[in-house]
Amino acid sequence: MADAVPLVGRAPQVAALRRAVAAPPVVVRLEGEAGVGKTRLLGELSTPGRVVLAAVCQPFREPFPLAPLVDAVLSAPIPLGGNALLGALAPLLPELADRLPPALPSLGDPRMDRHRLYRALREVLAGVTPAVLVLDDLHWADEQTVEFLRFLTGHLPERLALVVAYRPNEIDAGVRAALGPGTTVRLEPLTGAQTAAMAHALLGRGRPSTSAREALHRRTGGVPFAIEELVRDAAERGGSPWAELAGERVPENFREAIEQRLARVAPEVRELIGAAAVFGAPVGGAELCRIAGMAGVTGTARAASTAAAAGAAEQARAIGAAGTAEQARAAEAAGAAEGAGAAGAEVLAAAVRSELLRESGGRYRCRHELAEQAIRLTLGAGQRQVLHRRIASMLTEGPEPLPHNRIAHHLRSCGDLAGWREHAELAADRAVEVGDPGTAVSGLRALLADPGQSAGDGERLALKLGRVAVDGLDGTVTIAVLREVVTGVALSPAVCGELRYALGLLLLNQAGEPAAGYRELARAARELRVDRPELAARVMSSLSNIHAGHQHLDVHLGWLAEAERLAEAHTDPVHHLAFAVNRVTTLLTCGRPEAWRLAPELLADPVDPVLGRHHMRGCLNIVDAAAWLGHYGQADRYLSHGRELAGKFSAPYTEEQLAVAEVLLAWLRGDWTGLLPRAADLAAKYADLPRIAVECRLIEGALAAAAGEQERALRLLREMGSAAPPVVATAGALVAEELLRRGSVAAAVAGIEAALAVLRRTGMWVWASEITPVAVDVLCAAGRIGEARELLAEHGRGIDGLDCPASAAALALGTAVLRHRQSEVDGALAGYRVAAELFGALPRPYWLARTWLLAGECAGPDGLARVRAAGVAFAGLGATRWVRQCEKVSRAGGGTGRKRGRPGYGDRLSPRELETAELAALGRTNRQIAAALELSVRTVEQHVAHALRKLDLASRRELSRVFGERGGAPRRPTP
């Protein structure tokens, strides 16, 4: 914490002050309210070659005459000549008796004695020129000091600058007149940015958040003294000082300063200021007088307050054209006070002059929030309660709509809890009506925390709170609120189940916590089954969502069957439609053909926005499911209808979700132009919505991998967190393929096994369109041919009887790859032809090009046309990595395959090369390997040489490192 108070935002005033005192003789007035930094600014006057004589006027009840002048003369060594006139100062300055001429006898007339004294003081000041005489807090100057200033300014020494500082609202007109003409420098409170800069300079560390900056400026009003005290107090308590600035704590030094200022005003003024502090908002003069309990404030006076304020404003404008800003403000305040009646006008004007109260447009409030808080602390508890009661009573008599939130605050503060409960709930209802869910939730949470609430009221409030939170708050805040309610409030099963249903959906759809969301939904279904069967059916249909909780398909279908049994209870059209959406979503997601017979119901054009919201949700779900299945035309159809509904019912959030679904659809069907930056932008935009963000990162990562940006791709694809199952599985397959390309076979196998585990755990082989071809390749590279064969069989069983063309095409491609890796050239080429037909029908241009490339490699020189076609297709997609692969295969003459019988393996190890390399990595000699594999030593030498070349290794010793990473092991016993 800095020791010296930093001077922030005052460069123009410092420059103006220095310019003025540099051109004596001159009178300089420095004006500003209490605490605004006048004294700190005066400290900048010290300059070489100029003597500064400084003193402060004190607020003594019986001030010592000319005390500031005495202090000023004694503040610096000054030369004293032999002029006998200076003897007049001897009684005033006994400290300088040895340097002054003998004291002079009285002239017999006090007026003449004073005049001689003033001449002597002027003589001293003239003798120390060039000099600056500084008198701070001139509003507290005694009468004789003011009289001397009137004399001095009329006979100002040629090389003397007189600088006085004062509070303009507290200085008498006579004192102003005594100063005569001169230069005025005014200090205003700091701006928000300057307030933050001063706080940072005081602390010397950290940068405040926007909310901390706003809180500091709101509480202090930009007054430097208040800023200093608040920041120092926060820093001394430890921890993060910025976090302390928005609270109610008032620094002790600041509170004492406010008490001292209050002590200097009349009791009735003090009471009025206290009433304003308790009211805590701008209030009319008549109303403020009524709150303070001032006698003589009549109804007629209250009615006149508005007219008086208007007249005051007009008068202030007239004065402002010719007088000072302070005079204009004072006129406006005085005129506004007239509306409070004669009894209150003078008190209001005095309160404004004290600068503890501000007036604007005929309404009054404390100078700033910190002053308001400090003033409240000066009041006794009983006094505060009386004021709160009066305020609540006055507010309830006002016009509709009543300020229920403020009424509730004042009723609670005066101990009327029943009244507080009534108005707090009305305030929450009003906040919902005007679209302010945050205020509604705050009020309802406070009511629920009240131990005096009845059980029935608690349930009603809890349900209201849950509905408000779901409809209007940020997802993270809503989840916290709902968890708080379902765990901390005694609720009936039906009410708890409804709130838990909302909590489960948020955990599933926004928070990226599918397991937790699934548990909450399952509990909600049990709680609602008896008393709310129609809602229980909706919950169960949500549990049937295949994306929920990473459960097996059979579990979700079981929930759907149970929901259908309860669906007979659906008499409400909204409940019926919500259930229908969930049923279609479940059936379509798992590829059931009958889903397409149910889906057209969602293409209706509803009028009711509640029904419209469910239609939009259904369209969004169908787009997602159809995209993964490979029904791109249907996805387009429902995407278009969903957008029409979102525009019709003003649903921007749904429009944004549809935009993400469109990106997924574009990626899967090969509309890749401009898609990579678009996916990246969406991933950044929805960083706070994990389930949406990870889907965008999957697409960005897949496109980056195809474009040859492997490091970027791996970084993105490894950040899936708790994404939806198809996203997790697909990302795992993409990572595994990249690891295989780098030669890390063991890591690739581990990655593909994790991806396959998702499919096996969920039973959702319809999601395997990006996974199975890669999985077969990885398993074959690891020599696990049997596992690859079983995988294909499992995939076939998993989609039997289902309508999932993308997954069926992937199965055909995986089957062809297995035959290719087993050197079954004819069977492989036939399989590639089938896969190409299926991918072309979807269409799926990326996988079609991959199929052409594999077929070209398998066919050898006869496959060059396919390889070239694949290269053209990849170039159109922007898949740079695969374009390079096509060029490499073409240069090699169509791959390493041969016309007669044996396929080529390109830069991959053949099964024999892999077996040989694994044994060599274990330290076996060529002869030992030949015996184990029943090969000639010469053939083993060739296999080892090929393996070293393909893996870009220099020696056999490096094989142990590579196969150690891969985890390879011989599949036959070694001799």
XYZ file of C-alpha atoms in Angstrom, residues 84 86-91 97 100-106 116:
16
model
C 9.315 50.298 13.715
C 6.663 45.744 12.898
C 6.514 46.374 16.607
C 2.724 46.119 16.214
C 3.261 42.367 15.744
C 5.037 41.796 19.060
C 1.866 40.876 21.038
C 10.172 38.993 20.074
C 11.045 42.394 16.254
C 11.233 46.089 17.202
C 9.775 47.039 20.592
C 6.045 46.726 20.956
C 4.105 49.841 20.061
C 1.732 51.596 22.433
C -1.988 51.588 21.677
C -1.694 49.342 12.114
